[in-house]
Amino acid sequence: GPALKIVTAAIIKQDNQILITRRKTGEKLPGFWEFPGGKIEDGETPQACLERELFEELGIRAKANDILAESIYTYDHGQIKLLGISIELIDQEIHLTVHDKFEWVPIGQLLNYKLAPADIPIAKKIQGMTNNV
């Protein structure tokens, strides 16, 4: 079958809240919330990919750090491996392009949102890492 696509997802945490963004109409998975990010291009490290995607999608400069969680998910159009990567924001001001909304959500409430299917295991792993913190 088609090769496994590797996709990065930004875990941006501030004051025990995580940034999620909602995909707008006309995009893949419209109306679903996700950790912002995107597909790795040839020769990119996951961190470089995510820094580029955050700049393209949200207009923010950021420093990508460690991979915190991984999930493999099979969509109709193929399998992806999602890497949840810890992000340090350099800019605070968000400008949406492929999303219509963003929210800072307490970690414990992430699953109350209609997350993209591949993002759900990442959300659960993050919650598990921060229990009782």
Tab-separated table of N, CA and C in Angstrom:
chain	number	residue	atom	x	y	z
A	1	GLY	N	0.828	-1.209	0.000
A	1	GLY	CA	0.000	0.000	0.000
A	1	GLY	C	0.855	1.249	0.000
A	2	PRO	N	0.206	2.408	0.082
A	2	PRO	CA	0.943	3.673	0.066
A	2	PRO	C	1.840	3.783	1.310
A	3	ALA	N	2.919	4.524	1.166
A	3	ALA	CA	3.859	4.688	2.277
A	3	ALA	C	3.177	5.410	3.435
A	4	LEU	N	3.679	5.136	4.605
A	4	LEU	CA	3.195	5.809	5.809
A	4	LEU	C	3.593	7.280	5.724
A	5	LYS	N	2.622	8.153	5.836
A	5	LYS	CA	2.938	9.593	5.835
A	5	LYS	C	3.203	10.030	7.264
A	6	ILE	N	4.243	10.816	7.427
A	6	ILE	CA	4.538	11.303	8.770
A	6	ILE	C	4.057	12.747	8.876
A	7	VAL	N	3.267	12.988	9.902
A	7	VAL	CA	2.627	14.285	10.093
A	7	VAL	C	2.995	14.786	11.490
A	8	THR	N	3.269	16.071	11.576
A	8	THR	CA	3.624	16.647	12.878
A	8	THR	C	2.441	17.399	13.468
A	9	ALA	N	2.390	17.433	14.783
A	9	ALA	CA	1.309	18.112	15.495
A	9	ALA	C	1.930	18.889	16.650
A	10	ALA	N	1.568	20.147	16.758
A	10	ALA	CA	2.161	21.016	17.773
A	10	ALA	C	1.443	20.882	19.103
A	11	ILE	N	2.199	20.567	20.144
A	11	ILE	CA	1.666	20.561	21.496
A	11	ILE	C	2.160	21.857	22.137
A	12	ILE	N	1.299	22.866	22.119
A	12	ILE	CA	1.675	24.196	22.601
A	12	ILE	C	0.967	24.418	23.923
A	13	LYS	N	1.739	24.456	24.985
A	13	LYS	CA	1.156	24.470	26.319
A	13	LYS	C	1.498	25.781	27.014
A	14	GLN	N	0.497	26.425	27.566
A	14	GLN	CA	0.718	27.621	28.385
A	14	GLN	C	-0.255	27.589	29.544
A	15	ASP	N	0.260	27.751	30.759
A	15	ASP	CA	-0.591	27.768	31.959
A	15	ASP	C	-1.525	26.561	31.990
A	16	ASN	N	-0.978	25.383	31.708
A	16	ASN	CA	-1.759	24.136	31.740
A	16	ASN	C	-2.900	24.100	30.723
A	17	GLN	N	-2.805	24.941	29.718
A	17	GLN	CA	-3.767	24.895	28.620
A	17	GLN	C	-3.027	24.577	27.328
A	18	ILE	N	-3.741	23.955	26.400
A	18	ILE	CA	-3.160	23.527	25.128
A	18	ILE	C	-3.894	24.236	23.997
A	19	LEU	N	-3.143	24.650	22.988
A	19	LEU	CA	-3.746	25.306	21.830
A	19	LEU	C	-4.287	24.266	20.850
A	20	ILE	N	-5.578	24.398	20.497
A	20	ILE	CA	-6.126	23.606	19.394
A	20	ILE	C	-6.784	24.550	18.388
A	21	THR	N	-6.851	24.084	17.147
A	21	THR	CA	-7.369	24.917	16.057
A	21	THR	C	-8.417	24.121	15.290
A	22	ARG	N	-9.411	24.837	14.773
A	22	ARG	CA	-10.517	24.174	14.067
A	22	ARG	C	-10.388	24.390	12.560
A	23	ARG	N	-10.473	23.285	11.821
A	23	ARG	CA	-10.298	23.350	10.360
A	23	ARG	C	-11.527	23.963	9.701
A	24	LYS	N	-11.288	24.904	8.790
A	24	LYS	CA	-12.423	25.598	8.197
A	24	LYS	C	-13.000	24.836	7.013
A	25	THR	N	-14.201	25.215	6.608
A	25	THR	CA	-14.893	24.633	5.463
A	25	THR	C	-14.006	24.713	4.233
A	26	GLY	N	-13.975	23.630	3.460
A	26	GLY	CA	-13.139	23.618	2.262
A	26	GLY	C	-11.813	22.926	2.490
A	27	GLU	N	-11.428	22.741	3.753
A	27	GLU	CA	-10.214	21.991	4.076
A	27	GLU	C	-10.598	20.526	4.312
A	28	LYS	N	-9.589	19.648	4.376
A	28	LYS	CA	-9.855	18.272	4.815
A	28	LYS	C	-10.341	18.300	6.249
A	29	LEU	N	-11.295	17.440	6.578
A	29	LEU	CA	-11.844	17.367	7.942
A	29	LEU	C	-12.357	18.718	8.449
A	30	PRO	N	-13.231	19.382	7.689
A	30	PRO	CA	-13.758	20.680	8.144
A	30	PRO	C	-14.534	20.534	9.444
A	31	GLY	N	-14.368	21.496	10.333
A	31	GLY	CA	-15.117	21.488	11.588
A	31	GLY	C	-14.464	20.673	12.686
A	32	PHE	N	-13.432	19.895	12.345
A	32	PHE	CA	-12.718	19.139	13.373
A	32	PHE	C	-11.613	19.990	13.985
A	33	TRP	N	-11.421	19.794	15.268
A	33	TRP	CA	-10.326	20.457	15.993
A	33	TRP	C	-9.074	19.589	15.911
A	34	GLU	N	-7.925	20.232	15.935
A	34	GLU	CA	-6.669	19.492	15.848
A	34	GLU	C	-5.554	20.268	16.531
A	35	PHE	N	-4.463	19.560	16.758
A	35	PHE	CA	-3.219	20.226	17.110
A	35	PHE	C	-2.621	20.673	15.782
A	36	PRO	N	-2.311	21.957	15.622
A	36	PRO	CA	-1.853	22.424	14.312
A	36	PRO	C	-0.548	21.756	13.887
A	37	GLY	N	-0.369	21.609	12.582
A	37	GLY	CA	0.850	20.978	12.071
A	37	GLY	C	0.665	20.569	10.633
A	38	GLY	N	1.441	19.580	10.194
A	38	GLY	CA	1.285	19.146	8.814
A	38	GLY	C	2.324	18.125	8.404
A	39	LYS	N	2.266	17.751	7.124
A	39	LYS	CA	3.103	16.683	6.588
A	39	LYS	C	4.558	17.102	6.425
A	40	ILE	N	5.436	16.152	6.742
A	40	ILE	CA	6.871	16.377	6.560
A	40	ILE	C	7.206	16.290	5.077
A	41	GLU	N	7.976	17.249	4.588
A	41	GLU	CA	8.440	17.219	3.208
A	41	GLU	C	9.822	16.583	3.159
A	42	ASP	N	10.226	16.150	1.954
A	42	ASP	CA	11.510	15.454	1.808
A	42	ASP	C	12.642	16.247	2.445
A	43	GLY	N	13.434	15.527	3.239
A	43	GLY	CA	14.627	16.146	3.807
A	43	GLY	C	14.378	16.999	5.035
A	44	GLU	N	13.128	17.108	5.477
A	44	GLU	CA	12.843	17.918	6.664
A	44	GLU	C	12.909	17.063	7.921
A	45	THR	N	13.404	17.637	8.995
A	45	THR	CA	13.234	16.985	10.293
A	45	THR	C	11.808	17.283	10.770
A	46	PRO	N	11.268	16.449	11.681
A	46	PRO	CA	9.936	16.756	12.209
A	46	PRO	C	9.870	18.165	12.809
A	47	GLN	N	10.952	18.557	13.496
A	47	GLN	CA	10.951	19.873	14.143
A	47	GLN	C	10.926	21.003	13.115
A	48	ALA	N	11.744	20.860	12.062
A	48	ALA	CA	11.769	21.903	11.018
A	48	ALA	C	10.415	21.986	10.326
A	49	CYS	N	9.813	20.830	10.079
A	49	CYS	CA	8.490	20.787	9.456
A	49	CYS	C	7.490	21.571	10.292
A	50	LEU	N	7.483	21.307	11.580
A	50	LEU	CA	6.466	21.921	12.426
A	50	LEU	C	6.689	23.423	12.551
A	51	GLU	N	7.945	23.843	12.632
A	51	GLU	CA	8.218	25.285	12.684
A	51	GLU	C	7.727	25.960	11.407
A	52	ARG	N	7.938	25.311	10.255
A	52	ARG	CA	7.466	25.855	8.969
A	52	ARG	C	5.941	25.890	8.927
A	53	GLU	N	5.310	24.780	9.322
A	53	GLU	CA	3.841	24.705	9.264
A	53	GLU	C	3.191	25.730	10.195
A	54	LEU	N	3.747	25.920	11.375
A	54	LEU	CA	3.156	26.884	12.306
A	54	LEU	C	3.265	28.300	11.744
A	55	PHE	N	4.363	28.551	11.027
A	55	PHE	CA	4.499	29.867	10.412
A	55	PHE	C	3.510	30.013	9.260
A	56	GLU	N	3.361	28.952	8.435
A	56	GLU	CA	2.444	29.021	7.289
A	56	GLU	C	0.983	29.090	7.729
A	57	GLU	N	0.616	28.273	8.730
A	57	GLU	CA	-0.801	28.158	9.102
A	57	GLU	C	-1.237	29.197	10.117
A	58	LEU	N	-0.353	29.579	11.020
A	58	LEU	CA	-0.751	30.448	12.134
A	58	LEU	C	0.041	31.752	12.184
A	59	GLY	N	1.033	31.883	11.300
A	59	GLY	CA	1.822	33.111	11.283
A	59	GLY	C	2.667	33.310	12.527
A	60	ILE	N	3.008	32.214	13.219
A	60	ILE	CA	3.811	32.360	14.427
A	60	ILE	C	5.161	31.673	14.280
A	61	ARG	N	6.174	32.305	14.860
A	61	ARG	CA	7.486	31.671	14.951
A	61	ARG	C	7.530	30.883	16.252
A	62	ALA	N	8.138	29.708	16.167
A	62	ALA	CA	8.140	28.822	17.323
A	62	ALA	C	9.385	27.959	17.292
A	63	LYS	N	9.757	27.446	18.458
A	63	LYS	CA	10.869	26.495	18.542
A	63	LYS	C	10.289	25.133	18.877
A	64	ALA	N	10.559	24.149	18.003
A	64	ALA	CA	10.069	22.785	18.223
A	64	ALA	C	11.097	22.005	19.031
A	65	ASN	N	10.627	21.305	20.049
A	65	ASN	CA	11.512	20.554	20.937
A	65	ASN	C	11.294	19.046	20.803
A	66	ASP	N	10.962	18.378	21.914
A	66	ASP	CA	10.896	16.917	21.916
A	66	ASP	C	9.576	16.376	21.374
A	67	ILE	N	9.635	15.155	20.850
A	67	ILE	CA	8.427	14.417	20.492
A	67	ILE	C	7.843	13.847	21.788
A	68	LEU	N	6.620	14.248	22.114
A	68	LEU	CA	5.989	13.842	23.380
A	68	LEU	C	5.123	12.604	23.216
A	69	ALA	N	4.540	12.410	22.028
A	69	ALA	CA	3.578	11.326	21.835
A	69	ALA	C	3.495	11.009	20.351
A	70	GLU	N	3.159	9.746	20.046
A	70	GLU	CA	2.999	9.335	18.652
A	70	GLU	C	1.701	8.553	18.522
A	71	SER	N	1.083	8.626	17.356
A	71	SER	CA	-0.054	7.743	17.101
A	71	SER	C	-0.037	7.369	15.625
A	72	ILE	N	-0.487	6.154	15.335
A	72	ILE	CA	-0.625	5.751	13.929
A	72	ILE	C	-2.110	5.636	13.657
A	73	TYR	N	-2.544	6.226	12.565
A	73	TYR	CA	-3.969	6.247	12.281
A	73	TYR	C	-4.187	5.973	10.801
A	74	THR	N	-5.200	5.168	10.491
A	74	THR	CA	-5.515	4.852	9.098
A	74	THR	C	-6.774	5.595	8.675
A	75	TYR	N	-6.575	6.559	7.787
A	75	TYR	CA	-7.699	7.249	7.154
A	75	TYR	C	-8.029	6.511	5.866
A	76	ASP	N	-9.167	6.842	5.246
A	76	ASP	CA	-9.520	6.238	3.958
A	76	ASP	C	-8.422	6.486	2.925
A	77	HIS	N	-7.803	7.649	2.985
A	77	HIS	CA	-6.812	7.995	1.960
A	77	HIS	C	-5.405	7.532	2.320
A	78	GLY	N	-5.245	6.746	3.392
A	78	GLY	CA	-3.925	6.208	3.715
A	78	GLY	C	-3.611	6.310	5.189
A	79	GLN	N	-2.441	5.786	5.532
A	79	GLN	CA	-2.056	5.715	6.939
A	79	GLN	C	-1.125	6.866	7.281
A	80	ILE	N	-1.327	7.432	8.446
A	80	ILE	CA	-0.404	8.477	8.884
A	80	ILE	C	0.159	8.123	10.256
A	81	LYS	N	1.357	8.608	10.479
A	81	LYS	CA	1.954	8.544	11.809
A	81	LYS	C	2.033	9.975	12.295
A	82	LEU	N	1.347	10.237	13.390
A	82	LEU	CA	1.271	11.602	13.907
A	82	LEU	C	2.254	11.734	15.062
A	83	LEU	N	3.106	12.742	14.981
A	83	LEU	CA	4.092	13.016	16.031
A	83	LEU	C	3.666	14.275	16.775
A	84	GLY	N	3.367	14.137	18.051
A	84	GLY	CA	3.036	15.304	18.873
A	84	GLY	C	4.310	15.869	19.455
A	85	ILE	N	4.629	17.094	19.078
A	85	ILE	CA	5.923	17.691	19.416
A	85	ILE	C	5.714	18.917	20.305
A	86	SER	N	6.513	18.975	21.346
A	86	SER	CA	6.460	20.092	22.284
A	86	SER	C	6.982	21.365	21.611
A	87	ILE	N	6.242	22.449	21.774
A	87	ILE	CA	6.534	23.704	21.072
A	87	ILE	C	6.651	24.854	22.061
A	88	GLU	N	7.656	25.667	21.812
A	88	GLU	CA	7.821	26.904	22.576
A	88	GLU	C	7.513	28.059	21.624
A	89	LEU	N	6.530	28.862	21.957
A	89	LEU	CA	6.171	29.975	21.072
A	89	LEU	C	7.178	31.118	21.223
A	90	ILE	N	7.559	31.688	20.083
A	90	ILE	CA	8.369	32.903	20.099
A	90	ILE	C	7.425	34.096	19.929
A	91	ASP	N	6.449	33.956	19.003
A	91	ASP	CA	5.410	34.981	18.816
A	91	ASP	C	4.140	34.518	19.518
A	92	GLN	N	3.357	35.455	19.981
A	92	GLN	CA	2.097	35.124	20.650
A	92	GLN	C	0.880	35.355	19.751
A	93	GLU	N	1.038	36.181	18.735
A	93	GLU	CA	-0.144	36.609	17.982
A	93	GLU	C	-0.455	35.666	16.832
A	94	ILE	N	-1.629	35.051	16.881
A	94	ILE	CA	-2.005	34.010	15.931
A	94	ILE	C	-2.849	34.592	14.797
A	95	HIS	N	-2.491	34.245	13.558
A	95	HIS	CA	-3.255	34.657	12.371
A	95	HIS	C	-3.698	33.393	11.654
A	96	LEU	N	-4.996	33.116	11.617
A	96	LEU	CA	-5.494	31.858	11.051
A	96	LEU	C	-5.539	31.919	9.524
A	97	THR	N	-5.168	30.802	8.870
A	97	THR	CA	-5.302	30.703	7.408
A	97	THR	C	-6.140	29.488	7.023
A	98	VAL	N	-5.793	28.288	7.497
A	98	VAL	CA	-6.555	27.085	7.137
A	98	VAL	C	-7.549	26.700	8.239
A	99	HIS	N	-7.584	27.490	9.298
A	99	HIS	CA	-8.500	27.244	10.408
A	99	HIS	C	-9.431	28.447	10.549
A	100	ASP	N	-10.593	28.237	11.204
A	100	ASP	CA	-11.487	29.376	11.409
A	100	ASP	C	-11.584	29.772	12.884
A	101	LYS	N	-10.910	29.024	13.752
A	101	LYS	CA	-11.035	29.307	15.174
A	101	LYS	C	-9.863	28.674	15.908
A	102	PHE	N	-9.438	29.291	17.003
A	102	PHE	CA	-8.473	28.616	17.867
A	102	PHE	C	-8.915	28.805	19.309
A	103	GLU	N	-8.522	27.872	20.157
A	103	GLU	CA	-8.847	27.984	21.577
A	103	GLU	C	-7.726	27.423	22.426
A	104	TRP	N	-7.530	28.070	23.586
A	104	TRP	CA	-6.646	27.515	24.610
A	104	TRP	C	-7.538	26.702	25.550
A	105	VAL	N	-7.265	25.397	25.629
A	105	VAL	CA	-8.159	24.473	26.323
A	105	VAL	C	-7.418	23.819	27.492
A	106	PRO	N	-8.037	23.780	28.688
A	106	PRO	CA	-7.416	23.032	29.779
A	106	PRO	C	-7.194	21.578	29.342
A	107	ILE	N	-6.030	21.031	29.702
A	107	ILE	CA	-5.659	19.701	29.227
A	107	ILE	C	-6.763	18.678	29.482
A	108	GLY	N	-7.399	18.745	30.642
A	108	GLY	CA	-8.432	17.777	31.002
A	108	GLY	C	-9.689	17.868	30.158
A	109	GLN	N	-9.844	18.964	29.401
A	109	GLN	CA	-11.061	19.145	28.601
A	109	GLN	C	-10.864	18.906	27.109
A	110	LEU	N	-9.665	18.473	26.707
A	110	LEU	CA	-9.384	18.306	25.275
A	110	LEU	C	-10.392	17.384	24.585
A	111	LEU	N	-10.788	16.310	25.276
A	111	LEU	CA	-11.647	15.325	24.616
A	111	LEU	C	-13.114	15.772	24.548
A	112	ASN	N	-13.427	16.928	25.118
A	112	ASN	CA	-14.779	17.484	24.973
A	112	ASN	C	-14.970	18.126	23.599
A	113	TYR	N	-13.883	18.298	22.861
A	113	TYR	CA	-13.946	18.896	21.525
A	113	TYR	C	-13.983	17.782	20.486
A	114	LYS	N	-14.530	18.104	19.314
A	114	LYS	CA	-14.574	17.120	18.229
A	114	LYS	C	-13.203	17.113	17.554
A	115	LEU	N	-12.299	16.316	18.129
A	115	LEU	CA	-10.938	16.275	17.603
A	115	LEU	C	-10.873	15.401	16.357
A	116	ALA	N	-9.941	15.732	15.456
A	116	ALA	CA	-9.669	14.857	14.322
A	116	ALA	C	-9.266	13.484	14.870
A	117	PRO	N	-9.706	12.403	14.219
A	117	PRO	CA	-9.486	11.063	14.789
A	117	PRO	C	-8.030	10.767	15.152
A	118	ALA	N	-7.095	11.168	14.309
A	118	ALA	CA	-5.684	10.868	14.582
A	118	ALA	C	-5.171	11.626	15.804
A	119	ASP	N	-5.832	12.735	16.137
A	119	ASP	CA	-5.372	13.569	17.252
A	119	ASP	C	-5.834	13.050	18.616
A	120	ILE	N	-6.877	12.204	18.609
A	120	ILE	CA	-7.434	11.753	19.891
A	120	ILE	C	-6.411	10.975	20.733
A	121	PRO	N	-5.678	9.991	20.135
A	121	PRO	CA	-4.692	9.283	20.956
A	121	PRO	C	-3.609	10.210	21.505
A	122	ILE	N	-3.243	11.221	20.730
A	122	ILE	CA	-2.237	12.187	21.198
A	122	ILE	C	-2.791	12.949	22.399
A	123	ALA	N	-4.046	13.396	22.295
A	123	ALA	CA	-4.677	14.113	23.406
A	123	ALA	C	-4.692	13.240	24.659
A	124	LYS	N	-5.029	11.957	24.490
A	124	LYS	CA	-5.086	11.055	25.643
A	124	LYS	C	-3.708	10.865	26.268
A	125	LYS	N	-2.678	10.746	25.414
A	125	LYS	CA	-1.324	10.564	25.937
A	125	LYS	C	-0.878	11.801	26.717
A	126	ILE	N	-1.215	12.984	26.189
A	126	ILE	CA	-0.833	14.209	26.898
A	126	ILE	C	-1.543	14.271	28.241
A	127	GLN	N	-2.816	13.894	28.240
A	127	GLN	CA	-3.560	13.904	29.503
A	127	GLN	C	-2.925	12.933	30.504
A	128	GLY	N	-2.527	11.762	30.012
A	128	GLY	CA	-1.908	10.771	30.890
A	128	GLY	C	-0.602	11.249	31.491
A	129	MET	N	0.140	12.061	30.701
A	129	MET	CA	1.434	12.576	31.180
A	129	MET	C	1.273	13.654	32.219
A	130	THR	N	0.086	14.284	32.240
A	130	THR	CA	-0.072	15.436	33.127
A	130	THR	C	-1.050	15.152	34.260
A	131	ASN	N	-1.396	13.877	34.443
A	131	ASN	CA	-2.307	13.559	35.558
A	131	ASN	C	-1.724	14.026	36.873
A	132	ASN	N	-2.582	14.580	37.704
A	132	ASN	CA	-2.207	15.010	39.060
A	132	ASN	C	-1.092	16.057	39.073
A	133	VAL	N	-0.899	16.767	37.985
A	133	VAL	CA	0.110	17.848	37.997
A	133	VAL	C	-0.586	19.123	38.441
